Short mmCIF file of C-alpha atoms (C1' of nucleotides) in Angstrom, two decimals:
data_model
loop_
_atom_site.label_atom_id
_atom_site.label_comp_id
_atom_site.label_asym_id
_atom_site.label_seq_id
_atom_site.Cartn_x
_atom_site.Cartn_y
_atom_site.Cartn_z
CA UNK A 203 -48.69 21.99 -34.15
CA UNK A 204 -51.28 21.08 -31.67
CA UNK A 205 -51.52 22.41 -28.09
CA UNK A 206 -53.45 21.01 -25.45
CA UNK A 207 -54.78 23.33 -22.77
CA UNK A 208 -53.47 21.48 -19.86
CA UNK A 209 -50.33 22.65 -19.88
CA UNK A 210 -48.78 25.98 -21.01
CA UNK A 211 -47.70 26.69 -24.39
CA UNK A 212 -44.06 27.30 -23.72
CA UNK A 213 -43.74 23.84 -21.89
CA UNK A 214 -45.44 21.86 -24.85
CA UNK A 215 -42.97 23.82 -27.08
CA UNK A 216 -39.83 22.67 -24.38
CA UNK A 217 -40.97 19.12 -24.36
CA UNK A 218 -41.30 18.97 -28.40
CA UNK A 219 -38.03 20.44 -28.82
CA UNK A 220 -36.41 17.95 -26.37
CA UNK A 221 -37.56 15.22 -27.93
CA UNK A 222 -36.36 16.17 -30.90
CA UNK A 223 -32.97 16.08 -29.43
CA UNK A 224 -33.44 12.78 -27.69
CA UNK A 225 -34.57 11.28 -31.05
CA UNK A 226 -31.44 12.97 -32.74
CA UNK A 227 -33.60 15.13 -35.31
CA UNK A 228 -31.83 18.03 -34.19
CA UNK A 229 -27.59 17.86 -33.42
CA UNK A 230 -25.76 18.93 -30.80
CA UNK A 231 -23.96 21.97 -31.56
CA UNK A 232 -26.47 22.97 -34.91
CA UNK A 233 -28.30 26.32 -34.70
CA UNK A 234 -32.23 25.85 -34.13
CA UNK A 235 -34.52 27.75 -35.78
CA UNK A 236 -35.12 31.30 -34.87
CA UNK A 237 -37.75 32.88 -32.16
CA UNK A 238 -39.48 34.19 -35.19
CA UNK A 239 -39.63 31.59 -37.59
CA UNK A 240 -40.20 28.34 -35.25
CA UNK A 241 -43.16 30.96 -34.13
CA UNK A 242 -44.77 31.62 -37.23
CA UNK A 243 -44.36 27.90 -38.35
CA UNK A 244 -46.47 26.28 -35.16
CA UNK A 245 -48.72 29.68 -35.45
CA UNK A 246 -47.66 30.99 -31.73
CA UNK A 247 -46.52 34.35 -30.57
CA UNK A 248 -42.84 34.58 -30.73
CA UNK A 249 -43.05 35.78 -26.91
CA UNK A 250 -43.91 32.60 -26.14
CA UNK A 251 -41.02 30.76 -28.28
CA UNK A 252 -38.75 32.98 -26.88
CA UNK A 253 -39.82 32.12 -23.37
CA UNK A 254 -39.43 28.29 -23.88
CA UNK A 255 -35.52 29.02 -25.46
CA UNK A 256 -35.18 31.15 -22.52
CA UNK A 257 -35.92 28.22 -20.01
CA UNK A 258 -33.81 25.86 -22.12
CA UNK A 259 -31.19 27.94 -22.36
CA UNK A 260 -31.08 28.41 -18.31
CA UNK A 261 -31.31 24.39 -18.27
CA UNK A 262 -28.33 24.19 -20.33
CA UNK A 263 -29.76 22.50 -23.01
CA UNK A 264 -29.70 25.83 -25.74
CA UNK A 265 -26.32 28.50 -25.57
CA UNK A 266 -26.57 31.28 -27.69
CA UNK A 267 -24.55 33.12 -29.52
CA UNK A 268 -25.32 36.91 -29.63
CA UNK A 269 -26.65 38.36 -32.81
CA UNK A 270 -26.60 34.80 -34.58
CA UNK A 271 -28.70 32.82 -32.85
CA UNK A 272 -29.50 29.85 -30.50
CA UNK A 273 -27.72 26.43 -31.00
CA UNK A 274 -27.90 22.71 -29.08
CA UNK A 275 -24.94 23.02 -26.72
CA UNK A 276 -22.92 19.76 -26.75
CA UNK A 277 -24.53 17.99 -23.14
CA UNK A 278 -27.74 18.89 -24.35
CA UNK A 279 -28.33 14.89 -24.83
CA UNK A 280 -27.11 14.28 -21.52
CA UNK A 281 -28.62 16.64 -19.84
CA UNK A 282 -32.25 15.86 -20.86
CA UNK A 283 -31.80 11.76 -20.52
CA UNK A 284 -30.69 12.34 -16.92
CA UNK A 285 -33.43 14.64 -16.14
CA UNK A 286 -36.05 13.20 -17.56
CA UNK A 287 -34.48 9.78 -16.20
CA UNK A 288 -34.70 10.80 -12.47
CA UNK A 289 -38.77 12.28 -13.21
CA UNK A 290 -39.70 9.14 -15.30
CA UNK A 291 -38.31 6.58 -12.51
CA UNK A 292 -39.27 8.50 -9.25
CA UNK A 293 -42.33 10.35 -10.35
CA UNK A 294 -43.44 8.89 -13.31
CA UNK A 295 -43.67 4.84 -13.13
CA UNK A 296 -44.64 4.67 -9.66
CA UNK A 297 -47.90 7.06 -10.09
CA UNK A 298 -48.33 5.23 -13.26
CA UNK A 299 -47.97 1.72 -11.76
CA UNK A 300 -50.28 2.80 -8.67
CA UNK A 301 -52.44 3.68 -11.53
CA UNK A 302 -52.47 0.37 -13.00
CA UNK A 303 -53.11 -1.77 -10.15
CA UNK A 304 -56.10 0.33 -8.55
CA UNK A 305 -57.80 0.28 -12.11
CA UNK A 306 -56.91 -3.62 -12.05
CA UNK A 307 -54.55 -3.56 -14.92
CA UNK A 308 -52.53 -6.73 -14.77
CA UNK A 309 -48.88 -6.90 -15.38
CA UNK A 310 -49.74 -9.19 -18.25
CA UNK A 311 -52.00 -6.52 -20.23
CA UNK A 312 -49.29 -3.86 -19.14
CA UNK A 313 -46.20 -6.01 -20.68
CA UNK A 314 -49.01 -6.09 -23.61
CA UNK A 315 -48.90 -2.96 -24.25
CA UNK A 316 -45.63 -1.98 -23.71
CA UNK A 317 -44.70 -4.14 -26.79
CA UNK A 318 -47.76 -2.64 -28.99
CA UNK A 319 -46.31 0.78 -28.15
CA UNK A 320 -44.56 1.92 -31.08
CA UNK A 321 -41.49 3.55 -30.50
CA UNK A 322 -42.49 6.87 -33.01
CA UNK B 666 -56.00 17.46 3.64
CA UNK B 667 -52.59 18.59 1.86
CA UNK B 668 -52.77 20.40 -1.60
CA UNK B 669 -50.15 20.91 -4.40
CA UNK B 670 -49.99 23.82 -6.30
CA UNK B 671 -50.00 22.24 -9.82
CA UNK B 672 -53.47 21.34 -10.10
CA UNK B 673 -56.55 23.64 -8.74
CA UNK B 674 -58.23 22.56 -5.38
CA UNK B 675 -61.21 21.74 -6.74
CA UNK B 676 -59.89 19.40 -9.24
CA UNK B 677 -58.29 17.74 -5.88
CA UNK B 678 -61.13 17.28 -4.15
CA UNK B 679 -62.22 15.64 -7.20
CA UNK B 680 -59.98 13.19 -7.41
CA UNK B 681 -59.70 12.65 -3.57
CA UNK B 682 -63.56 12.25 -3.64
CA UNK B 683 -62.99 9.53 -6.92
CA UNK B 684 -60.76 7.46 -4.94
CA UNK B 685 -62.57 7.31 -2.13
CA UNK B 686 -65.13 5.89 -4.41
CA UNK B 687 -62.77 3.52 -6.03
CA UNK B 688 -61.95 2.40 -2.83
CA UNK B 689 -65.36 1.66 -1.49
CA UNK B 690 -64.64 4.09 1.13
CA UNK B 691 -68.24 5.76 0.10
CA UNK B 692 -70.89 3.81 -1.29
CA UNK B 693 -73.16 3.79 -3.89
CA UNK B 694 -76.47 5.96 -2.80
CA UNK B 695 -74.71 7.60 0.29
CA UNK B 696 -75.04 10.81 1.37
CA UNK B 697 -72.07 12.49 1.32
CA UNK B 698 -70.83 15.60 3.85
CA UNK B 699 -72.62 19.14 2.91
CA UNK B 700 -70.54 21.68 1.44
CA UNK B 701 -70.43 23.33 4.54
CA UNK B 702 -69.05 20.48 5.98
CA UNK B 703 -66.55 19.01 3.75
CA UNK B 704 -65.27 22.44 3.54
CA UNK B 705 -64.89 23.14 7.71
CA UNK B 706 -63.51 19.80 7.56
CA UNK B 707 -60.98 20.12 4.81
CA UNK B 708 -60.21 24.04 5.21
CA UNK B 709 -61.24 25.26 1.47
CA UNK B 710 -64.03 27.44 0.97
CA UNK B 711 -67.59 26.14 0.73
CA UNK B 712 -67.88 27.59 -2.75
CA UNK B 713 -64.33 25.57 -3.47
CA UNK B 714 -66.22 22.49 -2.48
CA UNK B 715 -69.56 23.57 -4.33
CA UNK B 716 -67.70 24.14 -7.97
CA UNK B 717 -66.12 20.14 -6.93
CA UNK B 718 -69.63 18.68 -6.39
CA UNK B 719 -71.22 20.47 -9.27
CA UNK B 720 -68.36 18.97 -11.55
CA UNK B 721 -68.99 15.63 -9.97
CA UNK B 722 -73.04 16.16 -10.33
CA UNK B 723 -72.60 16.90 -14.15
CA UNK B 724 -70.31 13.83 -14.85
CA UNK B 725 -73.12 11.96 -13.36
CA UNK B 726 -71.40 10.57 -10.39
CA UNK B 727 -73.02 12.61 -7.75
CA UNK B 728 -77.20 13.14 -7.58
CA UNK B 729 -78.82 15.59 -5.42
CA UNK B 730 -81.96 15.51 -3.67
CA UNK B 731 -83.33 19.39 -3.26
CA UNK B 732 -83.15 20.71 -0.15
CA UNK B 733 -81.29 17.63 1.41
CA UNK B 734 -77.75 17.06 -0.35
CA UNK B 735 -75.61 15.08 -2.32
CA UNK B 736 -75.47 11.53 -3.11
CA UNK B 737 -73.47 9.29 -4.87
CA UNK B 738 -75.02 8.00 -7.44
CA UNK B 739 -75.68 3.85 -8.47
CA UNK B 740 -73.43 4.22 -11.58
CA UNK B 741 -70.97 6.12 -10.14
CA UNK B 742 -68.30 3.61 -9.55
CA UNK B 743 -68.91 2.07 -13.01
CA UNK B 744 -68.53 5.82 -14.50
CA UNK B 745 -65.16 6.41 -13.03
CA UNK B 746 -63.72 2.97 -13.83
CA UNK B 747 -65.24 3.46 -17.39
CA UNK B 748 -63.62 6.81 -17.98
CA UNK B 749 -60.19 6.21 -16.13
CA UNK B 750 -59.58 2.90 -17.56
CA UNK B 751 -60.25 4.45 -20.78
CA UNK B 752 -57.56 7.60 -20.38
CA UNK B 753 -55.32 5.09 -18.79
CA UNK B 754 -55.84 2.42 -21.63
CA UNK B 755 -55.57 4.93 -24.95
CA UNK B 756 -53.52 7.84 -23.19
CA UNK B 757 -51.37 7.17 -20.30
CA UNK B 758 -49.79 3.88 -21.33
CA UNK B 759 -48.72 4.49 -24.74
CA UNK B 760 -47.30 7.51 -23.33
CA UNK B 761 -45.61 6.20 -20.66
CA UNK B 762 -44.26 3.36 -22.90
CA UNK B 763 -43.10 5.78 -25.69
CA UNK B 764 -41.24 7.57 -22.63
CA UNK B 765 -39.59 4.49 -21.16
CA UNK B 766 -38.13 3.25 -24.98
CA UNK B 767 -37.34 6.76 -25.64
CA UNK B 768 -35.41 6.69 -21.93
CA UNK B 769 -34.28 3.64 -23.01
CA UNK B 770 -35.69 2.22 -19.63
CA UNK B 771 -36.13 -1.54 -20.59
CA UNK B 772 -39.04 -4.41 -20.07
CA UNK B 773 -37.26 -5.75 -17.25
CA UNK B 774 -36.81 -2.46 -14.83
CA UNK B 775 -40.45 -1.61 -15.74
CA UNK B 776 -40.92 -4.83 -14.49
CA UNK B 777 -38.98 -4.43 -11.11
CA UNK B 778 -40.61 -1.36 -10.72
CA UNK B 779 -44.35 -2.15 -10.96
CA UNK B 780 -43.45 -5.03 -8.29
CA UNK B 781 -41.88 -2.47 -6.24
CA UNK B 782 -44.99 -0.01 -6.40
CA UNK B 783 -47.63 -0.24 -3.24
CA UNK B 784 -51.34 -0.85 -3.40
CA UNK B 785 -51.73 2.05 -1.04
CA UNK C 950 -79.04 44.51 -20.13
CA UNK C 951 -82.59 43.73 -18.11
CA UNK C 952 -82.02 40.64 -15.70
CA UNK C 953 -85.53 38.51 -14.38
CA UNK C 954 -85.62 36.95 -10.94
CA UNK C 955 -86.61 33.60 -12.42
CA UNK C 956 -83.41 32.63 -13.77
CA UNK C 957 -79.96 32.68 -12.65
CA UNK C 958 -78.12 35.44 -14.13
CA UNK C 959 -75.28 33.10 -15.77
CA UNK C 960 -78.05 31.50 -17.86
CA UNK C 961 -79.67 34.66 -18.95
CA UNK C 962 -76.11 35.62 -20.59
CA UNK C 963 -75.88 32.00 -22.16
CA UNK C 964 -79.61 32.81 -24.05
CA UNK C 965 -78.29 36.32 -24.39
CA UNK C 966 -75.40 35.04 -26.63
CA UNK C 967 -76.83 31.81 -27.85
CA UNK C 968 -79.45 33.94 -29.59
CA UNK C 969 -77.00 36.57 -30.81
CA UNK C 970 -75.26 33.19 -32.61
CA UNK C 971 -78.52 32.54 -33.94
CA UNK C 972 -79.17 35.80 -35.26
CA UNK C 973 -75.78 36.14 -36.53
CA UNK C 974 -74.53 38.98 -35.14
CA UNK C 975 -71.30 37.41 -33.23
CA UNK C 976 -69.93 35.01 -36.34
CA UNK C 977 -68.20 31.95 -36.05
CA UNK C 978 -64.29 32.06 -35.24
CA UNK C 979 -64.64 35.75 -33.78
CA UNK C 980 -63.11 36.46 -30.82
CA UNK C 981 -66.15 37.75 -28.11
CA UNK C 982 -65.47 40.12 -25.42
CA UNK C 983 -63.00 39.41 -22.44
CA UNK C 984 -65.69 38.02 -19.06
CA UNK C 985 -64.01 41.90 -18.21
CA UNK C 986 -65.30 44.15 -20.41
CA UNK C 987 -68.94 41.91 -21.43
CA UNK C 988 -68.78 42.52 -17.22
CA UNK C 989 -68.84 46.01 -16.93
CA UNK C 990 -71.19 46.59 -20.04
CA UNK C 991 -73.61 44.77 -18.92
CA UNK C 992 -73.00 45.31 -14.87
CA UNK C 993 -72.54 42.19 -14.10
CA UNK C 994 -69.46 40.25 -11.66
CA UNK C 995 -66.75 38.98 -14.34
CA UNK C 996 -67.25 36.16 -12.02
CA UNK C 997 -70.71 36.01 -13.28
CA UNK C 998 -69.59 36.41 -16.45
CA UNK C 999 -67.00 33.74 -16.39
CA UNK C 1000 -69.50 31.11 -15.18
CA UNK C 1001 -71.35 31.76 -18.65
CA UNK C 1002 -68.30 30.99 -20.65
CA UNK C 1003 -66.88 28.14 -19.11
CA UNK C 1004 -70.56 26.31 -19.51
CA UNK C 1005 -70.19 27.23 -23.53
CA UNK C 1006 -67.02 26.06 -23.64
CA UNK C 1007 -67.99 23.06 -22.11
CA UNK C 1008 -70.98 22.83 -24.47
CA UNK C 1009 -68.46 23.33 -27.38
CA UNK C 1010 -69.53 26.58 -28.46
CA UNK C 1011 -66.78 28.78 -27.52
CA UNK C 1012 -63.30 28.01 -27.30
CA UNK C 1013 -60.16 29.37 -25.85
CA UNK C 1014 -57.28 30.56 -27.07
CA UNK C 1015 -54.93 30.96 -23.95
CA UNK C 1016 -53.99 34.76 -22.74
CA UNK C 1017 -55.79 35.81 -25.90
CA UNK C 1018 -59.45 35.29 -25.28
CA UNK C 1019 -62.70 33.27 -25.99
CA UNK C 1020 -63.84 32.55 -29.45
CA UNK C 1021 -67.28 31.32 -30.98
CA UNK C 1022 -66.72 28.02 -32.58
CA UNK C 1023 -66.93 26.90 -35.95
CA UNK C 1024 -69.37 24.32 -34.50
CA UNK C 1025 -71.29 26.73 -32.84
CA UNK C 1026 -74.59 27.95 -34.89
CA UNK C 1027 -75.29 24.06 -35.80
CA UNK C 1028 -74.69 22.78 -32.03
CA UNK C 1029 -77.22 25.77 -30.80
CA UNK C 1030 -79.69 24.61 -33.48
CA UNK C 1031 -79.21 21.65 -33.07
CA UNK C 1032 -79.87 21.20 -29.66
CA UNK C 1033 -82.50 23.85 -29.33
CA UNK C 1034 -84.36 22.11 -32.44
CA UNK C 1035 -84.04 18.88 -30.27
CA UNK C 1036 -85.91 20.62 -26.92
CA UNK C 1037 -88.12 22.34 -29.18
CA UNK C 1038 -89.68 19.47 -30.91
CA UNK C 1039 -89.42 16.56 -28.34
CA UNK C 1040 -90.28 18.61 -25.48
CA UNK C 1041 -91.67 21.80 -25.66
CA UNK C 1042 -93.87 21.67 -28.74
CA UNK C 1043 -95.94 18.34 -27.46
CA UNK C 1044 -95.85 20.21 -23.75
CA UNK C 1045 -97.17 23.26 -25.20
CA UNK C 1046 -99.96 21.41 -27.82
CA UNK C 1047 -101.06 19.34 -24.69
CA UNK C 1048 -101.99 22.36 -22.49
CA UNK C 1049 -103.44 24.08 -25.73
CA UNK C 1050 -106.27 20.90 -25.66
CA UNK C 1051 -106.14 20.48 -21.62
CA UNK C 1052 -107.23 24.42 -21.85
CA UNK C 1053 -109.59 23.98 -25.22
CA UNK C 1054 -107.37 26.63 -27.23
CA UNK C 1055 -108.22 25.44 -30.97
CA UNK C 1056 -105.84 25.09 -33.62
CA UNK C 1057 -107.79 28.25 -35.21
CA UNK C 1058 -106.90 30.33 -32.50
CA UNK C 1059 -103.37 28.87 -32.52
CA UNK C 1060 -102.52 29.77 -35.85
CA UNK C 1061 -103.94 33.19 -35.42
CA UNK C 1062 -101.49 33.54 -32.62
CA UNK C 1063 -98.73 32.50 -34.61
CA UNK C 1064 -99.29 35.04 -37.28
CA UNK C 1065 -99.29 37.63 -34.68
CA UNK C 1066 -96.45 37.08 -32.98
CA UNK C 1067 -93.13 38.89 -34.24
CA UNK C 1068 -90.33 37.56 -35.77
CA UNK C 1069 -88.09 39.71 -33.49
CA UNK D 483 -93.78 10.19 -8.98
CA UNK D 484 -90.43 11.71 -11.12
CA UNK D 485 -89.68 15.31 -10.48
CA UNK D 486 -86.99 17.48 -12.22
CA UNK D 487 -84.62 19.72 -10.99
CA UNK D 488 -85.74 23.25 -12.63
CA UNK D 489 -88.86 23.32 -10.47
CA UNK D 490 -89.29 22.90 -6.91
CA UNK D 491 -91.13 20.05 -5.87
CA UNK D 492 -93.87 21.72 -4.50
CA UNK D 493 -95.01 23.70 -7.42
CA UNK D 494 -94.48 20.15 -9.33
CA UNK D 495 -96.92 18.72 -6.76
CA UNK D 496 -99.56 21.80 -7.15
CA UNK D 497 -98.96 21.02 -11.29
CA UNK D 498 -99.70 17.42 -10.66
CA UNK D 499 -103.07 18.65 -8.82
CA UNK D 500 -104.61 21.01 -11.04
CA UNK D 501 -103.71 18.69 -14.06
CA UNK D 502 -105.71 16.19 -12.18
CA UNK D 503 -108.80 18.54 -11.28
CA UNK D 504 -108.59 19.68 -15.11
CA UNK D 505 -109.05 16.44 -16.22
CA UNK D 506 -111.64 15.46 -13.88
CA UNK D 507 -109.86 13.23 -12.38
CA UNK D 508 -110.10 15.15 -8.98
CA UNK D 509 -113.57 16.76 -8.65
CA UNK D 510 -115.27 19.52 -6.96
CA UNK D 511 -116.37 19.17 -3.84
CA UNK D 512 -114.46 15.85 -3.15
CA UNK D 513 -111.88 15.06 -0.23
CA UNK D 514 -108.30 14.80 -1.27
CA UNK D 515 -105.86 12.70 0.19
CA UNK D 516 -104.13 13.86 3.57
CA UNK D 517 -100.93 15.61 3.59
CA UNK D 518 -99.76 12.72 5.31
CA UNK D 519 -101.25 10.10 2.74
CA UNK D 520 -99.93 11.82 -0.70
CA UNK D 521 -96.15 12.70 1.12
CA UNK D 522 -96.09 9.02 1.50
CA UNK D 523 -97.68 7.36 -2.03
CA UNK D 524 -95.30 10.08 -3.82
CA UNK D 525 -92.10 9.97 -1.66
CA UNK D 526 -92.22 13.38 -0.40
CA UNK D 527 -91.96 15.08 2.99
CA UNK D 528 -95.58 15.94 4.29
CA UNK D 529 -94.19 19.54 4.81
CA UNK D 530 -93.88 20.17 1.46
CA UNK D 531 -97.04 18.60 0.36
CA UNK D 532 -98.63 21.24 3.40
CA UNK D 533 -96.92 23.79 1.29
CA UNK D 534 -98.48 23.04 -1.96
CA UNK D 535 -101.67 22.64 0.02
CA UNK D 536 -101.31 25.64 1.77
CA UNK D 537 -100.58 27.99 -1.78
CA UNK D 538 -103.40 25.99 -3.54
CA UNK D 539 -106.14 26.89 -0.82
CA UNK D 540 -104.83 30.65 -0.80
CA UNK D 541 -105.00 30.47 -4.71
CA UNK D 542 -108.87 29.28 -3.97
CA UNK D 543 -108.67 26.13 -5.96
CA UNK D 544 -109.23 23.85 -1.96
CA UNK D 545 -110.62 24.86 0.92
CA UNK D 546 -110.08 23.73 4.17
CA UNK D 547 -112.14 21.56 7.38
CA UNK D 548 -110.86 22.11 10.21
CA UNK D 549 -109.70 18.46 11.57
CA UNK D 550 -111.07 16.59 8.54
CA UNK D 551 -109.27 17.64 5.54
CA UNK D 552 -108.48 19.59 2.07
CA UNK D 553 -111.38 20.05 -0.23
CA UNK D 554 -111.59 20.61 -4.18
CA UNK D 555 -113.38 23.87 -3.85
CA UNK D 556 -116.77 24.06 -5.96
CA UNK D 557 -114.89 26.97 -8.73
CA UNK D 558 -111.54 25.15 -8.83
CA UNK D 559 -111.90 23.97 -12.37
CA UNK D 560 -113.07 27.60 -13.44
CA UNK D 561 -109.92 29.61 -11.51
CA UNK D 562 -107.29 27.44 -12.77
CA UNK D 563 -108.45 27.41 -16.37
CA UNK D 564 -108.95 31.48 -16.54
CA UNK D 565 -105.68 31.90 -15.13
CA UNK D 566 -103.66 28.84 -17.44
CA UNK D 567 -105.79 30.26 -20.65
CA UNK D 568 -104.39 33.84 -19.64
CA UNK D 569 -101.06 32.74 -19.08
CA UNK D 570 -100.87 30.44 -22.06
CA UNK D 571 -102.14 33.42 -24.07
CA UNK D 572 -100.24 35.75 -23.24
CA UNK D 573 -96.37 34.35 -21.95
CA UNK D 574 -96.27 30.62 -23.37
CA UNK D 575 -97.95 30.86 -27.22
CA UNK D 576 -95.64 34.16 -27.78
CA UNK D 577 -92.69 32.53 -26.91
CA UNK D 578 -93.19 29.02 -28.07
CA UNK D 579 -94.15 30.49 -31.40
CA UNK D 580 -91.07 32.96 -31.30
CA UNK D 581 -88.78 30.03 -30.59
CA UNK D 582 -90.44 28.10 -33.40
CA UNK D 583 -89.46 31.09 -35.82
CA UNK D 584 -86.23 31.14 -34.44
CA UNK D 585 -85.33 27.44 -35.39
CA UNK D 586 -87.57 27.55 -38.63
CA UNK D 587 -90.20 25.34 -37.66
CA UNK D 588 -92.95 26.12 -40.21
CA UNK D 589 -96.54 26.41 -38.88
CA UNK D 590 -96.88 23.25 -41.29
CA UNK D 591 -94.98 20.98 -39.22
CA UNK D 592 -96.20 22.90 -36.11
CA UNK D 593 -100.01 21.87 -37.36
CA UNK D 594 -98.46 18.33 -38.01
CA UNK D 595 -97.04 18.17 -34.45
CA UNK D 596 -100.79 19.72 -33.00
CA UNK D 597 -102.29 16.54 -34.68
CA UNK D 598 -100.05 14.08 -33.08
CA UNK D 599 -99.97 15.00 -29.55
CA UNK D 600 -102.26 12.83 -27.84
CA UNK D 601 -104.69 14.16 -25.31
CA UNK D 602 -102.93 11.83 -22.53
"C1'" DG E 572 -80.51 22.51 7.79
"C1'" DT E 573 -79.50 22.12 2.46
"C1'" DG E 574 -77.84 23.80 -2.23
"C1'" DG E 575 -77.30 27.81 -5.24
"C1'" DT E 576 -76.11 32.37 -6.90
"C1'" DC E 577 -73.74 36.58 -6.78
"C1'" DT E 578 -70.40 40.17 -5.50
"C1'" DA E 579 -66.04 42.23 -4.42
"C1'" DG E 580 -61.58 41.70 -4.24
"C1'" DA E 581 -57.41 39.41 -4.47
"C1'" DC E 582 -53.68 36.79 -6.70
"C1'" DC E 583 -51.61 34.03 -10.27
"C1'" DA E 584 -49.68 32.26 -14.67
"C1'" DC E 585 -49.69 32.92 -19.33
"C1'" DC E 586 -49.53 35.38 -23.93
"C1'" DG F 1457 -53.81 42.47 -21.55
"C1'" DT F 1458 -56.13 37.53 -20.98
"C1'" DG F 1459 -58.36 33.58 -18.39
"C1'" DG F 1460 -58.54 31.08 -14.00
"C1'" DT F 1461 -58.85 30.11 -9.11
"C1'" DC F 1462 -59.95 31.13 -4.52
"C1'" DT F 1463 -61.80 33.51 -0.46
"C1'" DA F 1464 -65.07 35.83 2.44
"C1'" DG F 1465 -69.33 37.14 2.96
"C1'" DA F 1466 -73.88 37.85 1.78
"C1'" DC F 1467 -78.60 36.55 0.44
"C1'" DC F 1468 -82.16 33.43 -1.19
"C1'" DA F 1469 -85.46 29.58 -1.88
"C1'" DC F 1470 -86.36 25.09 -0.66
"C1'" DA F 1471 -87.12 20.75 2.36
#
DNA sequence: GTGGTCTAGACCACC
DNA sequence: GTGGTCTAGACCACA
C-alpha cells in the first residue's frame, strides 16, 4: 500500500479500511485481519495498525473480542455512511464547489466529470 | 487573521496570499508588505512569514529585488491557476466524485448544492 | 566540521552530503542521521540542520519515512550528477575557460594544473 | 544590465568594470561615467554604484577629482590582472579541476570545451 | 529600511 | 525515538 505524507499513517489505514466496508469487501460481523498481519502485509509497524483499530473501535465501527480478535460490528455500515454523509455535504461539496467556481470550472465541465468518474 | 490547527501557518499564509492573487486583490509586479510587516499585521512571527515568502519565491510566484522586498511576479497569476486547476482537474474531482457515488449522493443534490455555494 | 563565512551554513551541509553521495560513503536507501544527532556532531542548530534536509528532500534526494527518519534516495547519486554535470559544463567550465584567456593563462599551464591538483 | 541573486549587486557592478578595463574597453587614464549616469543606464541606485566606486578606488584600480569625477587609474589593468591571475591560480583552477574529477570530466573534453569558448 | 541566517528553546503529532 | 512547526531574539550584509 501507498501512503501519502499529508496525512498520518493510521488515518490512511482508517479511511482504506472504511471503504472497504462501504464497498462491502469486508462484512459486518466477520473478523478483520490481525494487528500483525494487516501490518506486515502494507509493510507498517503494527503500532500504527493497532492505533487505527483502536480509533475505529472507539467510533464503533470495530468491537473486539478478547484474545480472538477484532470484527466489523453490525452498524459499522451505518455508522460510516452517516458520518462521512454529514463531512461530505457540510464540509466537503461546499469547499469543493467554492473551489470550482473561483478556478472558473463550469457546472457543465463539473457534471462532465462526474459521469467520467468511475465508480472503482 | 484566524488560523486552524490542521494545516501549519505558513502554509496559510500561503494560501491566503494565493487568493488574494486570484482575486486581483494584489497585482502583478506589486510590492507586497515586508516580513516585518505582514507579520505585526497578522500576529505570526517574521520568520513564520519569511519560510511563506521563500515558498512562494521558489514556486516562482513571488521575485525579490535585494535590499528592497518582495514582488509578485508577471506569471504569478497564470502559475497558480496552472497548478490549482491542474490538482483540482486530475485530483480533487475524481475524488470528490468517487466520494459522492460511493455516498450515494446523486447528480441532482450535487447539483442543488453547487447552486447553493457562494462566490465569496 | 569547519564552516566559511561565505556561505550559509545550511548549504555547506547540502555540499557536505552531496559529496559524501558522490563519494559513496552514505549509499542509496540508507537511513542518514536524525537533523539531532548530525546537529550535535557537527555543532550545529537541528534547526540548521533541518533546513538542509527539507531542501534535499525537495530536490528528491532524500526522502522520509515518517517517525522513522530521512533516507538517501534511490535517485539520488544520478540526480547529484546529474545536475552538477549540468552546472559544470554549461556554466562553470565556459566561465572558468573565459577568465583563463581574459587573464592569458594557456592551455599548457592549464593542463599542468590539472595534473597537479588531487583527486581528493 | 541582468544581475543574479548569489552576488550583491555591487560587486556585480565592480565585475562588470574590471571586465571592461581588461578588455580595453575602459582605458587608463579616461573619465568614467558619473555615479549618477551608470545608476541610471543600468537601473541601479546611485548609492550602490558610489559603493562599487568607492571599493574600486580603495582597491587602486580609479582614482578620484574632486568635483569632476572617477578616473581609470594609470596601473588598473596591471592590479586587477596580478590579483585575478593569483586568485584564478590558486582558489578557482583547484577547484574547477577538482569538480571536473569529481563528475569525470576527462581533461579531453575539458581541452575540447577550452577550444570552444569564445573570447566574447 | 530590507531580506537572510542562526540559535535556543519549546511544543506537538506520529511511529 | 523521529520529524515538524513556531517563537523570540539576535546579528549581518545590502540598498
Amino acid at each position: 500500500m501507498q501512503f501519502t505524507n499529508d496525512k498520518p499513517i493510521y488515518i490512511q489505514i482508517i479511511d482504506m479500511i472504511e471503504e472497504k466496508i462501504l464497498r462491502r469487501q469486508w462484512s459486518t460481523e466477520e473478523r478483520v485481519p490481525s494487528v500483525r498481519e494487516l501490518g506486515a502485509s502494507i509493510e507498517v509497524n503494527p503500532n500504527t495498525v493497532m492505533r487505527a483499530y483502536d480509533k475505529l473501535q472507539q467510533d464503533g465501527i470495530f468491537f473486539n473480542k478478547r484474545g480472538v480478535g477484532f470484527y466489523v460490528s453490525a452498524s459499522a455500515l451505518e455508522l460510516i455512511l452517516e458520518t462521512r454523509r454529514k463531512l461530505f455535504l457540510e464540509q466537503e461539496a461546499p469547499n469543493f464547489f467554492q473551489s470550482a467556481k473561483l478556478l472558473n470550472v463550469s457546472l457543465e465541465e463539473l457534471t462532465k466529470l462526474y459521469h467520467q468518474t468511475s465508480n472503482t
